[in-house]
Amino acid sequence: MTTSSSEGVSLGMPQLPAPDYPDDVRARLETDAREIIARYPDSRSALLPLLHLVQSEEGYVTRTGMQFCADVLGLTTAEVTAVATFYTMYRRKPSGDYQVGVCTNTLCAVMGGDAIFETLQEHLGVGNGETTDDGKVTLEHIECNAACDYAPVVMVNWEFFDNQTPASVRRLVDDLRAGRPVSPTRGAPLCTFKETARILAGFPDERQGATEAGGSAGPASLVGLRLARGEAAPARVVHPRTQESGDQRPSDHRAEEGE
């Protein structure tokens, strides 16, 4: 077998089996895993939250974490790996305490998302998927966050930061790296990526007031609902040709009725 150092590709022996967790860590994770598995009629269905559980331990899904999931669920490591590599919420390499994701999908990009992402790359000195030297921030561009009415949107550990600008995101990441308090635009208070992963595994957020502060649809998202309920004045419709009111002229009605 040979190794190509110029391309960083190894053609040697397969990797050895993943090392196990220390006994105390494995015992703790097994207790949590049993609680998760008990929620499902088929244990295999617990794989997604279990991957979040092992991610909460080391900040990403390691080979050890995948072996643990395979062991407790009676799956092969290939089956676990197939799932862990499919979903982007599972990290495959060490990452920062704060995952800063910039939406660069169509609307956010048009509204400034591309400029925000370029600003952060230059300001932090990292590229897509890379982490700052202090281990605080991992930057990535992400697809639609289903918050187009607040474009451009940035997410930190899956919490919303709406209507961002290059200046506001520079302040945001500077505050994160300095340990200063940062509050999402809406939703629960910010916590570290490991803490977020444990919550996503299905365990309660035990921080005081965090549950009550949970996110919901913001005002911009509810305009259509308010209109349907008659809670807001109807929008003025402008005629596409004459720029007049959307109310049709009598001649238009006669034409439609065949008069």
PDB file of C-alpha atoms in Angstrom, residues 19-259:
ATOM      1  CA  PRO A  19     -11.665   3.735  21.150  1.00  0.00           C
ATOM      2  CA  ASP A  20     -14.343   3.402  23.814  1.00  0.00           C
ATOM      3  CA  TYR A  21     -15.516   6.148  26.136  1.00  0.00           C
ATOM      4  CA  PRO A  22     -14.025   6.176  29.646  1.00  0.00           C
ATOM      5  CA  ASP A  23     -16.074   3.944  31.959  1.00  0.00           C
ATOM      6  CA  ASP A  24     -17.741   6.812  33.814  1.00  0.00           C
ATOM      7  CA  VAL A  25     -18.695   8.615  30.591  1.00  0.00           C
ATOM      8  CA  ARG A  26     -20.057   5.459  28.999  1.00  0.00           C
ATOM      9  CA  ALA A  27     -22.125   4.638  32.095  1.00  0.00           C
ATOM     10  CA  ARG A  28     -23.642   8.116  32.080  1.00  0.00           C
ATOM     11  CA  LEU A  29     -24.384   7.986  28.359  1.00  0.00           C
ATOM     12  CA  GLU A  30     -25.932   4.527  28.661  1.00  0.00           C
ATOM     13  CA  THR A  31     -28.318   5.844  31.318  1.00  0.00           C
ATOM     14  CA  ASP A  32     -29.347   8.690  29.022  1.00  0.00           C
ATOM     15  CA  ALA A  33     -29.570   6.347  26.037  1.00  0.00           C
ATOM     16  CA  ARG A  34     -31.964   4.007  27.841  1.00  0.00           C
ATOM     17  CA  GLU A  35     -34.250   6.970  28.567  1.00  0.00           C
ATOM     18  CA  ILE A  36     -34.203   8.010  24.910  1.00  0.00           C
ATOM     19  CA  ILE A  37     -34.756   4.506  23.540  1.00  0.00           C
ATOM     20  CA  ALA A  38     -37.713   3.953  25.878  1.00  0.00           C
ATOM     21  CA  ARG A  39     -39.620   6.698  24.028  1.00  0.00           C
ATOM     22  CA  TYR A  40     -39.858   4.648  20.838  1.00  0.00           C
ATOM     23  CA  PRO A  41     -41.643   1.374  20.005  1.00  0.00           C
ATOM     24  CA  ASP A  42     -38.728   0.491  17.705  1.00  0.00           C
ATOM     25  CA  SER A  43     -35.294   1.175  19.178  1.00  0.00           C
ATOM     26  CA  ARG A  44     -33.859   1.981  15.755  1.00  0.00           C
ATOM     27  CA  SER A  45     -36.003   5.130  15.709  1.00  0.00           C
ATOM     28  CA  ALA A  46     -33.889   6.512  18.566  1.00  0.00           C
ATOM     29  CA  LEU A  47     -30.818   6.918  16.358  1.00  0.00           C
ATOM     30  CA  LEU A  48     -31.308  10.627  15.553  1.00  0.00           C
ATOM     31  CA  PRO A  49     -31.605  11.793  19.192  1.00  0.00           C
ATOM     32  CA  LEU A  50     -28.785   9.435  20.188  1.00  0.00           C
ATOM     33  CA  LEU A  51     -26.503  11.120  17.669  1.00  0.00           C
ATOM     34  CA  HIS A  52     -27.373  14.457  19.273  1.00  0.00           C
ATOM     35  CA  LEU A  53     -26.597  12.887  22.650  1.00  0.00           C
ATOM     36  CA  VAL A  54     -23.080  11.800  21.678  1.00  0.00           C
ATOM     37  CA  GLN A  55     -22.567  15.159  19.956  1.00  0.00           C
ATOM     38  CA  SER A  56     -23.335  16.869  23.260  1.00  0.00           C
ATOM     39  CA  GLU A  57     -20.443  14.959  24.820  1.00  0.00           C
ATOM     40  CA  GLU A  58     -17.602  16.038  22.540  1.00  0.00           C
ATOM     41  CA  GLY A  59     -19.105  18.773  20.384  1.00  0.00           C
ATOM     42  CA  TYR A  60     -19.224  16.606  17.275  1.00  0.00           C
ATOM     43  CA  VAL A  61     -20.067  13.031  16.294  1.00  0.00           C
ATOM     44  CA  THR A  62     -16.864  11.064  16.728  1.00  0.00           C
ATOM     45  CA  ARG A  63     -16.110   7.504  15.667  1.00  0.00           C
ATOM     46  CA  THR A  64     -16.448   6.590  19.336  1.00  0.00           C
ATOM     47  CA  GLY A  65     -19.900   8.197  19.422  1.00  0.00           C
ATOM     48  CA  MET A  66     -21.039   6.323  16.339  1.00  0.00           C
ATOM     49  CA  GLN A  67     -19.759   3.037  17.763  1.00  0.00           C
ATOM     50  CA  PHE A  68     -21.670   3.749  20.972  1.00  0.00           C
ATOM     51  CA  CYS A  69     -24.903   4.350  19.034  1.00  0.00           C
ATOM     52  CA  ALA A  70     -24.369   1.139  17.086  1.00  0.00           C
ATOM     53  CA  ASP A  71     -23.763  -0.846  20.281  1.00  0.00           C
ATOM     54  CA  VAL A  72     -26.846   0.336  22.174  1.00  0.00           C
ATOM     55  CA  LEU A  73     -29.158  -0.007  19.165  1.00  0.00           C
ATOM     56  CA  GLY A  74     -27.807  -3.255  17.754  1.00  0.00           C
ATOM     57  CA  LEU A  75     -26.864  -1.601  14.448  1.00  0.00           C
ATOM     58  CA  THR A  76     -23.709  -1.715  12.374  1.00  0.00           C
ATOM     59  CA  THR A  77     -21.381   1.263  12.348  1.00  0.00           C
ATOM     60  CA  ALA A  78     -22.064   1.546   8.611  1.00  0.00           C
ATOM     61  CA  GLU A  79     -25.776   2.072   9.313  1.00  0.00           C
ATOM     62  CA  VAL A  80     -25.019   4.719  11.915  1.00  0.00           C
ATOM     63  CA  THR A  81     -22.470   6.444   9.689  1.00  0.00           C
ATOM     64  CA  ALA A  82     -24.956   6.585   6.817  1.00  0.00           C
ATOM     65  CA  VAL A  83     -27.316   8.625   8.997  1.00  0.00           C
ATOM     66  CA  ALA A  84     -24.664  10.782  10.684  1.00  0.00           C
ATOM     67  CA  THR A  85     -23.229  11.853   7.327  1.00  0.00           C
ATOM     68  CA  PHE A  86     -26.637  12.608   5.779  1.00  0.00           C
ATOM     69  CA  TYR A  87     -27.833  15.320   8.171  1.00  0.00           C
ATOM     70  CA  THR A  88     -25.891  18.570   8.353  1.00  0.00           C
ATOM     71  CA  MET A  89     -26.772  19.190  12.008  1.00  0.00           C
ATOM     72  CA  TYR A  90     -24.317  16.446  12.958  1.00  0.00           C
ATOM     73  CA  ARG A  91     -20.743  17.718  12.942  1.00  0.00           C
ATOM     74  CA  ARG A  92     -18.019  15.366  11.776  1.00  0.00           C
ATOM     75  CA  LYS A  93     -15.048  17.318  13.119  1.00  0.00           C
ATOM     76  CA  PRO A  94     -14.300  19.498  16.162  1.00  0.00           C
ATOM     77  CA  SER A  95     -16.243  22.737  16.078  1.00  0.00           C
ATOM     78  CA  GLY A  96     -16.739  25.867  18.123  1.00  0.00           C
ATOM     79  CA  ASP A  97     -18.910  26.674  21.093  1.00  0.00           C
ATOM     80  CA  TYR A  98     -21.093  28.729  18.771  1.00  0.00           C
ATOM     81  CA  GLN A  99     -22.145  27.602  15.304  1.00  0.00           C
ATOM     82  CA  VAL A 100     -22.738  30.801  13.342  1.00  0.00           C
ATOM     83  CA  GLY A 101     -24.734  30.000  10.232  1.00  0.00           C
ATOM     84  CA  VAL A 102     -25.404  32.602   7.561  1.00  0.00           C
ATOM     85  CA  CYS A 103     -28.320  31.912   5.250  1.00  0.00           C
ATOM     86  CA  THR A 104     -27.147  32.345   1.661  1.00  0.00           C
ATOM     87  CA  ASN A 105     -30.248  31.002  -0.018  1.00  0.00           C
ATOM     88  CA  THR A 106     -32.014  33.138  -2.611  1.00  0.00           C
ATOM     89  CA  LEU A 107     -33.907  35.768  -0.601  1.00  0.00           C
ATOM     90  CA  CYS A 108     -31.347  36.176   2.173  1.00  0.00           C
ATOM     91  CA  ALA A 109     -28.578  36.377  -0.420  1.00  0.00           C
ATOM     92  CA  VAL A 110     -30.402  39.113  -2.314  1.00  0.00           C
ATOM     93  CA  MET A 111     -31.072  41.004   0.929  1.00  0.00           C
ATOM     94  CA  GLY A 112     -27.415  40.905   1.974  1.00  0.00           C
ATOM     95  CA  GLY A 113     -26.620  37.393   3.130  1.00  0.00           C
ATOM     96  CA  ASP A 114     -23.698  36.977   0.740  1.00  0.00           C
ATOM     97  CA  ALA A 115     -22.181  40.250   1.937  1.00  0.00           C
ATOM     98  CA  ILE A 116     -22.652  39.176   5.566  1.00  0.00           C
ATOM     99  CA  PHE A 117     -20.922  35.851   4.941  1.00  0.00           C
ATOM    100  CA  GLU A 118     -17.996  37.517   3.182  1.00  0.00           C
ATOM    101  CA  THR A 119     -17.721  40.039   6.027  1.00  0.00           C
ATOM    102  CA  LEU A 120     -17.538  37.280   8.643  1.00  0.00           C
ATOM    103  CA  GLN A 121     -14.963  35.288   6.711  1.00  0.00           C
ATOM    104  CA  GLU A 122     -12.705  38.318   6.569  1.00  0.00           C
ATOM    105  CA  HIS A 123     -13.430  39.473  10.130  1.00  0.00           C
ATOM    106  CA  LEU A 124     -12.899  36.027  11.713  1.00  0.00           C
ATOM    107  CA  GLY A 125     -10.147  34.873   9.375  1.00  0.00           C
ATOM    108  CA  VAL A 126     -11.862  31.550   8.650  1.00  0.00           C
ATOM    109  CA  GLY A 127     -13.589  29.925   5.701  1.00  0.00           C
ATOM    110  CA  ASN A 128     -16.783  27.948   5.416  1.00  0.00           C
ATOM    111  CA  GLY A 129     -16.954  25.194   8.040  1.00  0.00           C
ATOM    112  CA  GLU A 130     -13.841  26.446   9.820  1.00  0.00           C
ATOM    113  CA  THR A 131     -13.386  27.426  13.469  1.00  0.00           C
ATOM    114  CA  THR A 132     -11.601  30.385  15.012  1.00  0.00           C
ATOM    115  CA  ASP A 133      -8.319  29.712  16.812  1.00  0.00           C
ATOM    116  CA  ASP A 134      -9.922  30.304  20.212  1.00  0.00           C
ATOM    117  CA  GLY A 135     -12.467  27.543  19.552  1.00  0.00           C
ATOM    118  CA  LYS A 136     -15.386  29.899  20.045  1.00  0.00           C
ATOM    119  CA  VAL A 137     -16.989  30.304  16.614  1.00  0.00           C
ATOM    120  CA  THR A 138     -17.519  27.971  13.683  1.00  0.00           C
ATOM    121  CA  LEU A 139     -18.709  29.760  10.544  1.00  0.00           C
ATOM    122  CA  GLU A 140     -20.816  28.161   7.850  1.00  0.00           C
ATOM    123  CA  HIS A 141     -23.178  29.156   5.096  1.00  0.00           C
ATOM    124  CA  ILE A 142     -26.480  27.350   5.322  1.00  0.00           C
ATOM    125  CA  GLU A 143     -29.606  26.853   3.299  1.00  0.00           C
ATOM    126  CA  CYS A 144     -33.038  28.311   4.022  1.00  0.00           C
ATOM    127  CA  ASN A 145     -33.888  28.784   7.695  1.00  0.00           C
ATOM    128  CA  ALA A 146     -37.602  29.244   6.953  1.00  0.00           C
ATOM    129  CA  ALA A 147     -37.387  32.844   8.145  1.00  0.00           C
ATOM    130  CA  CYS A 148     -37.476  34.658   4.809  1.00  0.00           C
ATOM    131  CA  ASP A 149     -39.686  37.416   6.234  1.00  0.00           C
ATOM    132  CA  TYR A 150     -36.720  38.489   8.383  1.00  0.00           C
ATOM    133  CA  ALA A 151     -34.023  38.255   5.724  1.00  0.00           C
ATOM    134  CA  PRO A 152     -31.103  38.326   5.942  1.00  0.00           C
ATOM    135  CA  VAL A 153     -31.031  35.818   8.790  1.00  0.00           C
ATOM    136  CA  VAL A 154     -28.137  34.472  10.847  1.00  0.00           C
ATOM    137  CA  MET A 155     -28.478  31.586  13.274  1.00  0.00           C
ATOM    138  CA  VAL A 156     -26.297  30.868  16.291  1.00  0.00           C
ATOM    139  CA  ASN A 157     -26.729  27.334  17.614  1.00  0.00           C
ATOM    140  CA  TRP A 158     -30.091  27.296  15.783  1.00  0.00           C
ATOM    141  CA  GLU A 159     -31.423  30.457  17.437  1.00  0.00           C
ATOM    142  CA  PHE A 160     -32.585  33.316  15.200  1.00  0.00           C
ATOM    143  CA  PHE A 161     -30.818  36.613  14.673  1.00  0.00           C
ATOM    144  CA  ASP A 162     -33.049  38.468  12.224  1.00  0.00           C
ATOM    145  CA  ASN A 163     -32.553  41.411   9.858  1.00  0.00           C
ATOM    146  CA  GLN A 164     -28.785  41.349  10.135  1.00  0.00           C
ATOM    147  CA  THR A 165     -26.195  43.621   8.545  1.00  0.00           C
ATOM    148  CA  PRO A 166     -22.416  43.321   8.119  1.00  0.00           C
ATOM    149  CA  ALA A 167     -21.941  45.706  11.051  1.00  0.00           C
ATOM    150  CA  SER A 168     -24.354  43.854  13.348  1.00  0.00           C
ATOM    151  CA  VAL A 169     -22.783  40.435  12.704  1.00  0.00           C
ATOM    152  CA  ARG A 170     -19.308  41.763  13.440  1.00  0.00           C
ATOM    153  CA  ARG A 171     -20.577  42.925  16.824  1.00  0.00           C
ATOM    154  CA  LEU A 172     -22.353  39.594  17.321  1.00  0.00           C
ATOM    155  CA  VAL A 173     -19.300  37.393  16.830  1.00  0.00           C
ATOM    156  CA  ASP A 174     -17.098  39.776  18.805  1.00  0.00           C
ATOM    157  CA  ASP A 175     -19.516  39.496  21.746  1.00  0.00           C
ATOM    158  CA  LEU A 176     -19.594  35.699  21.446  1.00  0.00           C
ATOM    159  CA  ARG A 177     -15.827  35.452  21.485  1.00  0.00           C
ATOM    160  CA  ALA A 178     -15.522  37.892  24.403  1.00  0.00           C
ATOM    161  CA  GLY A 179     -18.106  36.032  26.484  1.00  0.00           C
ATOM    162  CA  ARG A 180     -20.505  38.958  26.575  1.00  0.00           C
ATOM    163  CA  PRO A 181     -24.261  38.235  26.847  1.00  0.00           C
ATOM    164  CA  VAL A 182     -25.957  37.790  23.484  1.00  0.00           C
ATOM    165  CA  SER A 183     -29.726  37.542  23.028  1.00  0.00           C
ATOM    166  CA  PRO A 184     -31.442  36.070  19.964  1.00  0.00           C
ATOM    167  CA  THR A 185     -34.038  38.163  18.184  1.00  0.00           C
ATOM    168  CA  ARG A 186     -36.661  35.637  19.281  1.00  0.00           C
ATOM    169  CA  GLY A 187     -36.586  32.288  21.000  1.00  0.00           C
ATOM    170  CA  ALA A 188     -34.794  30.793  23.956  1.00  0.00           C
ATOM    171  CA  PRO A 189     -31.654  32.309  25.483  1.00  0.00           C
ATOM    172  CA  LEU A 190     -28.432  31.295  23.774  1.00  0.00           C
ATOM    173  CA  CYS A 191     -26.430  28.344  25.079  1.00  0.00           C
ATOM    174  CA  THR A 192     -23.340  26.486  23.861  1.00  0.00           C
ATOM    175  CA  PHE A 193     -23.442  24.017  21.001  1.00  0.00           C
ATOM    176  CA  LYS A 194     -22.960  21.061  23.364  1.00  0.00           C
ATOM    177  CA  GLU A 195     -25.879  22.245  25.503  1.00  0.00           C
ATOM    178  CA  THR A 196     -27.970  22.746  22.378  1.00  0.00           C
ATOM    179  CA  ALA A 197     -27.188  19.197  21.242  1.00  0.00           C
ATOM    180  CA  ARG A 198     -28.390  17.765  24.540  1.00  0.00           C
ATOM    181  CA  ILE A 199     -31.669  19.683  24.254  1.00  0.00           C
ATOM    182  CA  LEU A 200     -32.083  18.340  20.712  1.00  0.00           C
ATOM    183  CA  ALA A 201     -31.551  14.850  22.104  1.00  0.00           C
ATOM    184  CA  GLY A 202     -34.818  15.384  23.967  1.00  0.00           C
ATOM    185  CA  PHE A 203     -33.697  16.429  27.426  1.00  0.00           C
ATOM    186  CA  PRO A 204     -35.274  19.470  29.098  1.00  0.00           C
ATOM    187  CA  ASP A 205     -33.602  22.847  29.090  1.00  0.00           C
ATOM    188  CA  GLU A 206     -33.128  23.332  32.822  1.00  0.00           C
ATOM    189  CA  ARG A 207     -32.046  26.969  32.678  1.00  0.00           C
ATOM    190  CA  GLN A 208     -34.431  29.207  34.576  1.00  0.00           C
ATOM    191  CA  GLY A 209     -36.926  30.868  32.250  1.00  0.00           C
ATOM    192  CA  ALA A 210     -35.546  29.214  29.100  1.00  0.00           C
ATOM    193  CA  THR A 211     -38.659  27.200  28.309  1.00  0.00           C
ATOM    194  CA  GLU A 212     -40.981  30.160  28.797  1.00  0.00           C
ATOM    195  CA  ALA A 213     -38.828  32.193  26.415  1.00  0.00           C
ATOM    196  CA  GLY A 214     -39.186  29.606  23.653  1.00  0.00           C
ATOM    197  CA  GLY A 215     -39.508  30.959  20.151  1.00  0.00           C
ATOM    198  CA  SER A 216     -42.684  31.419  18.194  1.00  0.00           C
ATOM    199  CA  ALA A 217     -43.705  33.100  14.977  1.00  0.00           C
ATOM    200  CA  GLY A 218     -42.804  36.777  14.926  1.00  0.00           C
ATOM    201  CA  PRO A 219     -45.054  39.666  13.821  1.00  0.00           C
ATOM    202  CA  ALA A 220     -43.843  39.613  10.225  1.00  0.00           C
ATOM    203  CA  SER A 221     -44.751  35.936   9.951  1.00  0.00           C
ATOM    204  CA  LEU A 222     -48.289  36.517  11.204  1.00  0.00           C
ATOM    205  CA  VAL A 223     -49.418  39.308   8.874  1.00  0.00           C
ATOM    206  CA  GLY A 224     -51.362  36.930   6.621  1.00  0.00           C
ATOM    207  CA  LEU A 225     -53.105  35.329   9.579  1.00  0.00           C
ATOM    208  CA  ARG A 226     -54.061  38.733  10.994  1.00  0.00           C
ATOM    209  CA  LEU A 227     -55.483  39.769   7.627  1.00  0.00           C
ATOM    210  CA  ALA A 228     -57.519  36.566   7.411  1.00  0.00           C
ATOM    211  CA  ARG A 229     -58.946  37.263  10.865  1.00  0.00           C
ATOM    212  CA  GLY A 230     -59.791  40.844   9.958  1.00  0.00           C
ATOM    213  CA  GLU A 231     -57.377  42.176  12.564  1.00  0.00           C
ATOM    214  CA  ALA A 232     -55.553  44.468  10.149  1.00  0.00           C
ATOM    215  CA  ALA A 233     -56.608  46.719   7.302  1.00  0.00           C
ATOM    216  CA  PRO A 234     -56.561  44.973   3.935  1.00  0.00           C
ATOM    217  CA  ALA A 235     -53.627  45.785   1.703  1.00  0.00           C
ATOM    218  CA  ARG A 236     -54.272  48.210  -1.154  1.00  0.00           C
ATOM    219  CA  VAL A 237     -54.079  46.393  -4.476  1.00  0.00           C
ATOM    220  CA  VAL A 238     -52.669  48.456  -7.335  1.00  0.00           C
ATOM    221  CA  HIS A 239     -53.952  47.761 -10.855  1.00  0.00           C
ATOM    222  CA  PRO A 240     -51.013  46.335 -12.843  1.00  0.00           C
ATOM    223  CA  ARG A 241     -51.651  48.557 -15.924  1.00  0.00           C
ATOM    224  CA  THR A 242     -53.308  51.765 -14.834  1.00  0.00           C
ATOM    225  CA  GLN A 243     -51.784  51.966 -11.322  1.00  0.00           C
ATOM    226  CA  GLU A 244     -55.311  52.602 -10.060  1.00  0.00           C
ATOM    227  CA  SER A 245     -57.036  50.914  -7.193  1.00  0.00           C
ATOM    228  CA  GLY A 246     -57.648  47.198  -7.499  1.00  0.00           C
ATOM    229  CA  ASP A 247     -61.386  47.902  -7.650  1.00  0.00           C
ATOM    230  CA  GLN A 248     -62.443  47.188 -11.209  1.00  0.00           C
ATOM    231  CA  ARG A 249     -64.330  49.745 -13.257  1.00  0.00           C
ATOM    232  CA  PRO A 250     -67.983  49.062 -14.200  1.00  0.00           C
ATOM    233  CA  SER A 251     -66.952  48.292 -17.787  1.00  0.00           C
ATOM    234  CA  ASP A 252     -64.650  45.569 -16.481  1.00  0.00           C
ATOM    235  CA  HIS A 253     -67.532  43.946 -14.607  1.00  0.00           C
ATOM    236  CA  ARG A 254     -69.750  44.051 -17.671  1.00  0.00           C
ATOM    237  CA  ALA A 255     -67.054  42.456 -19.765  1.00  0.00           C
ATOM    238  CA  GLU A 256     -66.636  39.646 -17.242  1.00  0.00           C
ATOM    239  CA  GLU A 257     -70.382  39.069 -17.085  1.00  0.00           C
ATOM    240  CA  GLY A 258     -70.718  38.974 -20.878  1.00  0.00           C
ATOM    241  CA  GLU A 259     -72.799  42.149 -21.079  1.00  0.00           C
TER     242      GLU A 259
END
